[in-house]
PDB file of C-alpha atoms in Angstrom:
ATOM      1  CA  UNK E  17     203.411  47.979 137.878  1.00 73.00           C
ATOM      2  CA  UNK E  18     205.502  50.717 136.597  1.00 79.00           C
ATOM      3  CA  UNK E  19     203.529  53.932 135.982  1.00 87.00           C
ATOM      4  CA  UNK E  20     204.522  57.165 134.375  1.00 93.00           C
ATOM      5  CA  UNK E  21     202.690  60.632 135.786  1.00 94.00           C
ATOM      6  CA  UNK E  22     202.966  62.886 133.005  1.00 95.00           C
ATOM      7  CA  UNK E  23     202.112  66.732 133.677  1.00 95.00           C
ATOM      8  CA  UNK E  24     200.382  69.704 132.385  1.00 96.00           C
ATOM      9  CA  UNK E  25     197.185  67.341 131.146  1.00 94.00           C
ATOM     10  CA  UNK E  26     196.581  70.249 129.024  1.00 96.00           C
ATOM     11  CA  UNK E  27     198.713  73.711 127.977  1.00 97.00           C
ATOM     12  CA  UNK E  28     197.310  76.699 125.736  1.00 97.00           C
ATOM     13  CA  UNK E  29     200.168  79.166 125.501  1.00 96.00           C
ATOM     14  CA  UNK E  30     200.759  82.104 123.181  1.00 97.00           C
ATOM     15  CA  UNK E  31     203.024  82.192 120.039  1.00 97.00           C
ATOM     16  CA  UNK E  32     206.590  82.514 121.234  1.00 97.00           C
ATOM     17  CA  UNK E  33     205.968  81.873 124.766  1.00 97.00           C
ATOM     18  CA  UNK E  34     208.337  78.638 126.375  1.00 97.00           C
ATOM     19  CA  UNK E  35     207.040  75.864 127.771  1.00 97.00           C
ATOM     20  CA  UNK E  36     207.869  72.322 130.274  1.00 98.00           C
ATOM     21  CA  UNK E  37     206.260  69.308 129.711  1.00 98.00           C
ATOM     22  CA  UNK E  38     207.050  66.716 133.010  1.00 97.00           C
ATOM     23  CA  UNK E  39     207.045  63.075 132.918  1.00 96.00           C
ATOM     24  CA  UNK E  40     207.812  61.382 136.385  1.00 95.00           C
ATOM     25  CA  UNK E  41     207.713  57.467 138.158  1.00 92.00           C
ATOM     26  CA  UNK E  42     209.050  55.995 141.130  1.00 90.00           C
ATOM     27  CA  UNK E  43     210.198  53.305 139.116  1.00 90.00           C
ATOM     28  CA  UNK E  44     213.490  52.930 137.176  1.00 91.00           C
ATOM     29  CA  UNK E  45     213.269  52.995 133.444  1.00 90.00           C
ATOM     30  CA  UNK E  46     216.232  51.976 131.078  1.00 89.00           C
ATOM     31  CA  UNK E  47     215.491  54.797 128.472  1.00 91.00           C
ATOM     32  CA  UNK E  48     212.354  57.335 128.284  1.00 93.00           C
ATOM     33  CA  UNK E  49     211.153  57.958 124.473  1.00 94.00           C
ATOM     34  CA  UNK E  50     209.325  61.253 123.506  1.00 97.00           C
ATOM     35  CA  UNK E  51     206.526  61.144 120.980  1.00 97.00           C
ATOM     36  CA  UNK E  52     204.060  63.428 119.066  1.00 97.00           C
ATOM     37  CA  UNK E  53     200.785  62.717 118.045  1.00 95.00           C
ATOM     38  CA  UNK E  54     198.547  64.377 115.768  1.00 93.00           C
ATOM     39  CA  UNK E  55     194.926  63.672 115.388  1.00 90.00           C
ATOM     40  CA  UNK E  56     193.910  60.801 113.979  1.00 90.00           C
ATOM     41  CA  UNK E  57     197.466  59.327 113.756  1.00 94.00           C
ATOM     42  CA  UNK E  58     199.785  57.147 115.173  1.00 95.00           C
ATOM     43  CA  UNK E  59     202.884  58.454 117.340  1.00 96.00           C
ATOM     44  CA  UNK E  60     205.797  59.658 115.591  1.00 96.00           C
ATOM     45  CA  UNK E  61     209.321  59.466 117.680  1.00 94.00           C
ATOM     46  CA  UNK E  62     211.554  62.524 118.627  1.00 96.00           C
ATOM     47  CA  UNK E  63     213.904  61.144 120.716  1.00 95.00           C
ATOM     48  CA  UNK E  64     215.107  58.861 122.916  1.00 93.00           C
ATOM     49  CA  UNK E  65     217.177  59.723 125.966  1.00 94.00           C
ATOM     50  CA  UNK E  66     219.235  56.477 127.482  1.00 92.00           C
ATOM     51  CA  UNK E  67     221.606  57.571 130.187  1.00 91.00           C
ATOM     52  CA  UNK E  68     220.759  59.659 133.477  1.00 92.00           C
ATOM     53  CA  UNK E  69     221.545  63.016 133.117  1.00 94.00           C
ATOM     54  CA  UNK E  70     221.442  63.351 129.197  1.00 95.00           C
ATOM     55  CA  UNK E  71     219.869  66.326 127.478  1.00 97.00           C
ATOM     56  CA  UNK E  72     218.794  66.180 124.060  1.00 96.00           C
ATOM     57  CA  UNK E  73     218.314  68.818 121.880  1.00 97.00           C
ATOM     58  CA  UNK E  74     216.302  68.876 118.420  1.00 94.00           C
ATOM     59  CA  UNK E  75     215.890  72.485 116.837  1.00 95.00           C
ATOM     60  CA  UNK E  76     213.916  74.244 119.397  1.00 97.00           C
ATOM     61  CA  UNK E  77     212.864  71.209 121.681  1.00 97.00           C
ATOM     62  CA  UNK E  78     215.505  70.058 124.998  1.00 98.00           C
ATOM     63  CA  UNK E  79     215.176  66.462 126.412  1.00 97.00           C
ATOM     64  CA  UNK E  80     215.949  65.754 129.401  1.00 97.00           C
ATOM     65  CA  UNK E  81     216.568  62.295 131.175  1.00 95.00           C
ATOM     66  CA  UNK E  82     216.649  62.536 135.114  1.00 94.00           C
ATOM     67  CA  UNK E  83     220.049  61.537 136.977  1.00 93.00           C
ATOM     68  CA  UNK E  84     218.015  58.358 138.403  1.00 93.00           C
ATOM     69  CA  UNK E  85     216.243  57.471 134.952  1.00 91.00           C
ATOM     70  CA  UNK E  86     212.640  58.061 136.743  1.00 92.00           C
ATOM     71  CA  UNK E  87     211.884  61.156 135.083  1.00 93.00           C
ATOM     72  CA  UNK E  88     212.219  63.159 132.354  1.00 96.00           C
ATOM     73  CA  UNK E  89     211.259  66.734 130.779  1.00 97.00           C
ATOM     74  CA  UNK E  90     211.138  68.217 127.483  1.00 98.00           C
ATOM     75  CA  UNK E  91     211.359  71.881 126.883  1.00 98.00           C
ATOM     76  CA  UNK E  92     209.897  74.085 123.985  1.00 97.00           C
ATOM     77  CA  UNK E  93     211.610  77.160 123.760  1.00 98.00           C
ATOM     78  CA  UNK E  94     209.417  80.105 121.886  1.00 97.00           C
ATOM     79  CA  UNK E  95     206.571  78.060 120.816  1.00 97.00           C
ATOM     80  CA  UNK E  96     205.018  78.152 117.120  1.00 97.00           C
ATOM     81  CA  UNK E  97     201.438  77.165 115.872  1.00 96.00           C
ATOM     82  CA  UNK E  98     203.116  74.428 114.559  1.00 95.00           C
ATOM     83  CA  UNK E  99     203.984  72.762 117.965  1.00 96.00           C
ATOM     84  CA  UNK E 100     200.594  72.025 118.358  1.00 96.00           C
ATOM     85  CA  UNK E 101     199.675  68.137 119.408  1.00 96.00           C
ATOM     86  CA  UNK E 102     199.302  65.437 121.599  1.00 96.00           C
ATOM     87  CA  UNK E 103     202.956  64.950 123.160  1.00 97.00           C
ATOM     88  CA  UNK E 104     203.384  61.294 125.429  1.00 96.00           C
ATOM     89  CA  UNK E 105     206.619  60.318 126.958  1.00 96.00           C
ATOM     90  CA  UNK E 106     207.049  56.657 127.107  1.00 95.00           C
ATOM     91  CA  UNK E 107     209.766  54.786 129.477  1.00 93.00           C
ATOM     92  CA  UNK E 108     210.987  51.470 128.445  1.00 90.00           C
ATOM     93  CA  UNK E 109     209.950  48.621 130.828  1.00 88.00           C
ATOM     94  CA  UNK E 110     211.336  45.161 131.393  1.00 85.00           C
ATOM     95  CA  UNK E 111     210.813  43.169 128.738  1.00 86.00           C
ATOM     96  CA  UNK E 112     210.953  46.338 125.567  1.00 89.00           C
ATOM     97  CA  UNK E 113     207.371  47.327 126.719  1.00 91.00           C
ATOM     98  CA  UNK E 114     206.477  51.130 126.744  1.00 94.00           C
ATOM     99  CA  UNK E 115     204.692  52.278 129.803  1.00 94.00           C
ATOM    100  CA  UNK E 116     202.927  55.418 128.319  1.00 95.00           C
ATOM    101  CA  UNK E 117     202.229  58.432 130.157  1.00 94.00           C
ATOM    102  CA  UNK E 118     198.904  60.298 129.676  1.00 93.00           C
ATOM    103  CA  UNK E 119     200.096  63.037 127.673  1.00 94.00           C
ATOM    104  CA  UNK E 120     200.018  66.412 127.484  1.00 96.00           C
ATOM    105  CA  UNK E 121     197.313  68.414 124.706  1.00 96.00           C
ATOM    106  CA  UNK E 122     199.683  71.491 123.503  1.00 97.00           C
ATOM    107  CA  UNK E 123     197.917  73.916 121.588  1.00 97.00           C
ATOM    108  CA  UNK E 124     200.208  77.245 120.709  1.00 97.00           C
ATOM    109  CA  UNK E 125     197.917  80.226 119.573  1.00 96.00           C
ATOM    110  CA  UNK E 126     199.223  82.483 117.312  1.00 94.00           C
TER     111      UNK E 126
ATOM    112  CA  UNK Z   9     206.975  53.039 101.548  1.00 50.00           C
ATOM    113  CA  UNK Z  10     209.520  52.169 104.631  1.00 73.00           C
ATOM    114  CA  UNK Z  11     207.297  52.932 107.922  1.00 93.00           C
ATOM    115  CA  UNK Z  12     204.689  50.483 109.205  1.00 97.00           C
ATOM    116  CA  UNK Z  13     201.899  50.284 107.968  1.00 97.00           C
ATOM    117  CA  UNK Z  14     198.759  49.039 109.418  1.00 98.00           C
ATOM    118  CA  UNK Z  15     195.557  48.263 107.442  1.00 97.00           C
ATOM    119  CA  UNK Z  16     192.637  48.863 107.590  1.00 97.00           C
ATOM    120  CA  UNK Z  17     192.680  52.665 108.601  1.00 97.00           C
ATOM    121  CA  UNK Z  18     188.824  52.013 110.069  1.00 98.00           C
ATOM    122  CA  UNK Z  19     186.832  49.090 110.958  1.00 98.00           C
ATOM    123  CA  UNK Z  20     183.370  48.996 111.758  1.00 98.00           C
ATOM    124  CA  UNK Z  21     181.865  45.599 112.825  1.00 98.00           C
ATOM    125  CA  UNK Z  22     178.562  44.716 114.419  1.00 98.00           C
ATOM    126  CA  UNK Z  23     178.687  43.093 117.877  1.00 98.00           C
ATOM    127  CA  UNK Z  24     179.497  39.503 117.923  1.00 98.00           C
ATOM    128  CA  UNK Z  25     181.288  39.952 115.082  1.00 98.00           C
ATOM    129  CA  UNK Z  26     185.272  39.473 114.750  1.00 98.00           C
ATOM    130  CA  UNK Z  27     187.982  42.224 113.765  1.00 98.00           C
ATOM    131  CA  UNK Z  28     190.982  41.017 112.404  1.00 98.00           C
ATOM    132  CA  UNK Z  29     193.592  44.200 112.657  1.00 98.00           C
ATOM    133  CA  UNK Z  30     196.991  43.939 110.189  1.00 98.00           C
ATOM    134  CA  UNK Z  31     199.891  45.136 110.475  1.00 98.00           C
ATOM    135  CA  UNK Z  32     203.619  45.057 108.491  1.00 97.00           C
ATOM    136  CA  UNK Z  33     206.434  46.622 110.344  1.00 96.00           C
ATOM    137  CA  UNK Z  34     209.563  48.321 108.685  1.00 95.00           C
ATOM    138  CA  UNK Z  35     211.503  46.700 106.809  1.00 92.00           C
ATOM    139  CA  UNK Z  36     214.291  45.139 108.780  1.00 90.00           C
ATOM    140  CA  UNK Z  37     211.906  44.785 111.927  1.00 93.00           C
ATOM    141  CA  UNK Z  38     211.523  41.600 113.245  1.00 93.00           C
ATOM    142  CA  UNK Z  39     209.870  42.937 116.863  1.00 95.00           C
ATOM    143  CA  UNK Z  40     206.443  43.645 116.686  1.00 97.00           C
ATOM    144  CA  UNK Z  41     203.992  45.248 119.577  1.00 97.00           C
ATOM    145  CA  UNK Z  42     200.031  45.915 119.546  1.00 98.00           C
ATOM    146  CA  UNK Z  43     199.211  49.078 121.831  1.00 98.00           C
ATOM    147  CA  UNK Z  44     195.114  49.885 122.309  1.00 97.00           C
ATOM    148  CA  UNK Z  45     194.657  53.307 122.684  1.00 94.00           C
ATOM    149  CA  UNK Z  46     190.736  53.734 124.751  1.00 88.00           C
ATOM    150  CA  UNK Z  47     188.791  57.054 124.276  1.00 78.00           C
ATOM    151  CA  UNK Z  48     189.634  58.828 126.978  1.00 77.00           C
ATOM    152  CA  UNK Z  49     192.685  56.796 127.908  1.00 81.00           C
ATOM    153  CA  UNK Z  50     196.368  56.494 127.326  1.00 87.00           C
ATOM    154  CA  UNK Z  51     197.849  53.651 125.175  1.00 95.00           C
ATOM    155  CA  UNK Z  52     198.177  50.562 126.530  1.00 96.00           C
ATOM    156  CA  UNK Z  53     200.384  47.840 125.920  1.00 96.00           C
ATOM    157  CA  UNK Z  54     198.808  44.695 124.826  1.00 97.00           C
ATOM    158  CA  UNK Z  55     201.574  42.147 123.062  1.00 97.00           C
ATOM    159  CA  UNK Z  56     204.627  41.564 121.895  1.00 97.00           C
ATOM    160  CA  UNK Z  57     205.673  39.388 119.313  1.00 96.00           C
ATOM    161  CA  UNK Z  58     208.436  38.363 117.314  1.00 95.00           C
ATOM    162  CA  UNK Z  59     208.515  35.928 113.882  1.00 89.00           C
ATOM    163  CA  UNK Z  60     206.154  32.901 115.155  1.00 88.00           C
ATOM    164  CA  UNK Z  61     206.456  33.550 118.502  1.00 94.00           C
ATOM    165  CA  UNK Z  62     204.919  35.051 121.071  1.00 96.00           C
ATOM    166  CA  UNK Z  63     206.871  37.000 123.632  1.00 95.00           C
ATOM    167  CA  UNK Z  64     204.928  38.632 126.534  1.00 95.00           C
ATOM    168  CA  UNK Z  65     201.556  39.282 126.399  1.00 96.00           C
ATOM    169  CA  UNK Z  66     200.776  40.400 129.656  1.00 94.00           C
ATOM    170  CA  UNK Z  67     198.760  43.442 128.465  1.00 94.00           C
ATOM    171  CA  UNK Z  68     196.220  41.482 126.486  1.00 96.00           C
ATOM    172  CA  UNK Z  69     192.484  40.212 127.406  1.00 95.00           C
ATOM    173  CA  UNK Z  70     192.692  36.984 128.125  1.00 93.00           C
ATOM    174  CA  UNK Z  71     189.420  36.196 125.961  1.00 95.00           C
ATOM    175  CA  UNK Z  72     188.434  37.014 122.524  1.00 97.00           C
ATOM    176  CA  UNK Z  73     191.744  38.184 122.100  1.00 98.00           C
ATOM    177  CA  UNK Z  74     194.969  37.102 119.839  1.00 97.00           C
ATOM    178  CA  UNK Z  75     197.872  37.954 117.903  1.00 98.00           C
ATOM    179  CA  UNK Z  76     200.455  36.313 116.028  1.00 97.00           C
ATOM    180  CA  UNK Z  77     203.016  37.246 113.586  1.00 96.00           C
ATOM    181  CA  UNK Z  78     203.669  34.440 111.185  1.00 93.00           C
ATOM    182  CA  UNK Z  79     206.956  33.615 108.993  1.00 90.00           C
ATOM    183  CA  UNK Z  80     205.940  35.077 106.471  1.00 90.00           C
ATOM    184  CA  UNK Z  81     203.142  37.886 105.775  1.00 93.00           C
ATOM    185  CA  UNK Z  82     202.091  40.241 108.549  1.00 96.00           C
ATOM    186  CA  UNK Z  83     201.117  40.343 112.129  1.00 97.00           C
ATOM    187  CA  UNK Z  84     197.540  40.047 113.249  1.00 98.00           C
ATOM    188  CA  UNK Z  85     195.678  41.170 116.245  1.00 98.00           C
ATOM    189  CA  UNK Z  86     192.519  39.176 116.098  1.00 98.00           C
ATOM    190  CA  UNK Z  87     189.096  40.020 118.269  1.00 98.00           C
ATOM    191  CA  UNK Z  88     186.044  37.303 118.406  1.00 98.00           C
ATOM    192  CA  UNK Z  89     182.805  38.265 119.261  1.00 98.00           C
ATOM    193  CA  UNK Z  90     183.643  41.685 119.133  1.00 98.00           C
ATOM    194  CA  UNK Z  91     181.745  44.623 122.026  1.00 97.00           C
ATOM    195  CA  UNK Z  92     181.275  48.003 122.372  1.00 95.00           C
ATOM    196  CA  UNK Z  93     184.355  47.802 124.581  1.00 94.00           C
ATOM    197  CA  UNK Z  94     186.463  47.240 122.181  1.00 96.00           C
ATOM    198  CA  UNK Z  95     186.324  50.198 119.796  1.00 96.00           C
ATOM    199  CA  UNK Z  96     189.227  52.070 120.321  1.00 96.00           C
ATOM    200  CA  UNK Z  97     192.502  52.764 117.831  1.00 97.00           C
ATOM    201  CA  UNK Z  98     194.844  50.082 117.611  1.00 98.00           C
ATOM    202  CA  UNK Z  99     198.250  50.795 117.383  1.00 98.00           C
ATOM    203  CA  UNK Z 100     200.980  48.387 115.768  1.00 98.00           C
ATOM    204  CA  UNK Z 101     204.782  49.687 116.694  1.00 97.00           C
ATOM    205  CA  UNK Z 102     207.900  47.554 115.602  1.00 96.00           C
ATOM    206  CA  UNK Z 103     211.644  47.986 116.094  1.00 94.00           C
ATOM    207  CA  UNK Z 104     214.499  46.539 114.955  1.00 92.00           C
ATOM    208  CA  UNK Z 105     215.431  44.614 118.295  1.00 87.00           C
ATOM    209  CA  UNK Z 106     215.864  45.548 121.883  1.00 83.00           C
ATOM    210  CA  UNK Z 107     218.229  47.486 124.290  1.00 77.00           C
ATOM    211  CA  UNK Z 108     219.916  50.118 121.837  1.00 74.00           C
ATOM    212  CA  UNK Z 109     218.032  48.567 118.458  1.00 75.00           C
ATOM    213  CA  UNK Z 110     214.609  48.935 120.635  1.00 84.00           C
ATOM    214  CA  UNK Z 111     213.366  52.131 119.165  1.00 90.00           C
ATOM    215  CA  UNK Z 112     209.664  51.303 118.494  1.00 94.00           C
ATOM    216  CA  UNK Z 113     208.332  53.225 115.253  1.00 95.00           C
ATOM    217  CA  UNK Z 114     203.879  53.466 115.136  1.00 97.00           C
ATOM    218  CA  UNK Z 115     202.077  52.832 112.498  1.00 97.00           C
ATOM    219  CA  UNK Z 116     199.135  54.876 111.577  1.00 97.00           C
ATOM    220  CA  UNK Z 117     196.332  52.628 113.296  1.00 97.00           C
ATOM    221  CA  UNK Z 118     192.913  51.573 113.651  1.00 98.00           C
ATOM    222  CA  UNK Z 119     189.837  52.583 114.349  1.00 97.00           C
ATOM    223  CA  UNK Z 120     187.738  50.047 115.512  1.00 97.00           C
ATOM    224  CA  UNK Z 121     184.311  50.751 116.039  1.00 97.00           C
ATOM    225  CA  UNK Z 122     181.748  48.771 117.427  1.00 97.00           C
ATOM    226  CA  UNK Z 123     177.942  48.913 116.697  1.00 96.00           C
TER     227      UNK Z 123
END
């Protein structure tokens, strides 16, 4: 079974402040998809990351996709209110499954 | 409209009951996947299903528990004899294929609850 550790659980961080979110397995996935959720919502896609080694970037967030395709990160640089939510990484397993991590609970204070 | 869309936003049902859970992907999906999201919990996968057929699913309860996605009209996720296990938010994702087309986009879900 693949599995996907996904770290902070939860980060409360300051207006402006950067931050790392971590998403790690010991298993091989063929791309890694980042989502946000908001309360009472479904997931909305930012990105998918495909080949080992790629870094994404959209506006203030970075992507990354591990050389090995087991883990990935995604970095906020100076936080806003805004960027507050539930954000999962998701790899794809055999088969087009997503294997979810457990997600991380941002909340930015302003 | 051109995301999925899921219906009904909330369900309540009594136990014993059944929950039937809808759900229409994009337009110009024809892959279809059920997640359950538990409280407490990460989402789960539960099916996957393409037009009339059903392609893995591995992640669903073998009883009381069944999907399909017919030729025409939307995909259902079906629960008999419903318990208070089961109330959790639903979540319908479909894509346009797999590999490079397998982006999954979410629908809104639902919120079963049990009583």
């Amino acid at each position: 079974t693949q599995l996907l550790e996904q770290s902070p659980q939860f980060l409360s961080i300051q207006e402006g402040e950067n931050l790392t979110v971590y998403c790690n397995s010991s298993s091989v996935f063929s791309s890694l998809q980042w989502y946000r959720q908001e309360p009472g919502e479904g997931p909305v896609l930012l990105v998918t990351v495909v080949t080992g080694g790629e870094v994404k970037k959209l506006k203030r967030l970075t992507f990354q996709f591990g050389d090995a395709r087991k883990d990935s990160s995604l970095h906020i640089t100076a936080a806003q209110p805004g960027d507050t939510g539930l954000y999962l990484c998701a790899g794809v397993a055999v088969g087009n499954k997503l294997v979810f991590g457990a997600g991380t609970i941002l909340r930015v204070k302003s | 409209n051109a995301g999925v869309m899921q219906n009904p936003r909330h369900l309540v049902r009594r136990r014993g009951q059944e929950a039937r859970l809808r759900c229409s992907p994009m337009k110009g999906h024809s892959h279809v996947y059920w997640y359950r999201q538990l409280p407490e919990e990460g989402l789960k996968f539960m099916v996957y299903l393409q037009k009339e057929n059903i392609i893995d699913e591995s992640g669903m309860p073998k009883e009381r528990f069944s999907a399909e996605f017919p030729k025409e009209g939307p995909s259902i996720l079906r629960i008999q004899q419903v318990v208070r296990g089961d109330s959790a938010a639903y979540f319908c994702a479909s894509s346009q294929g797999t590999g490079i087309l397998g982006e999954q986009y979410f629908g809104p879900g639902t919120r079963l609850t049990v009583t």
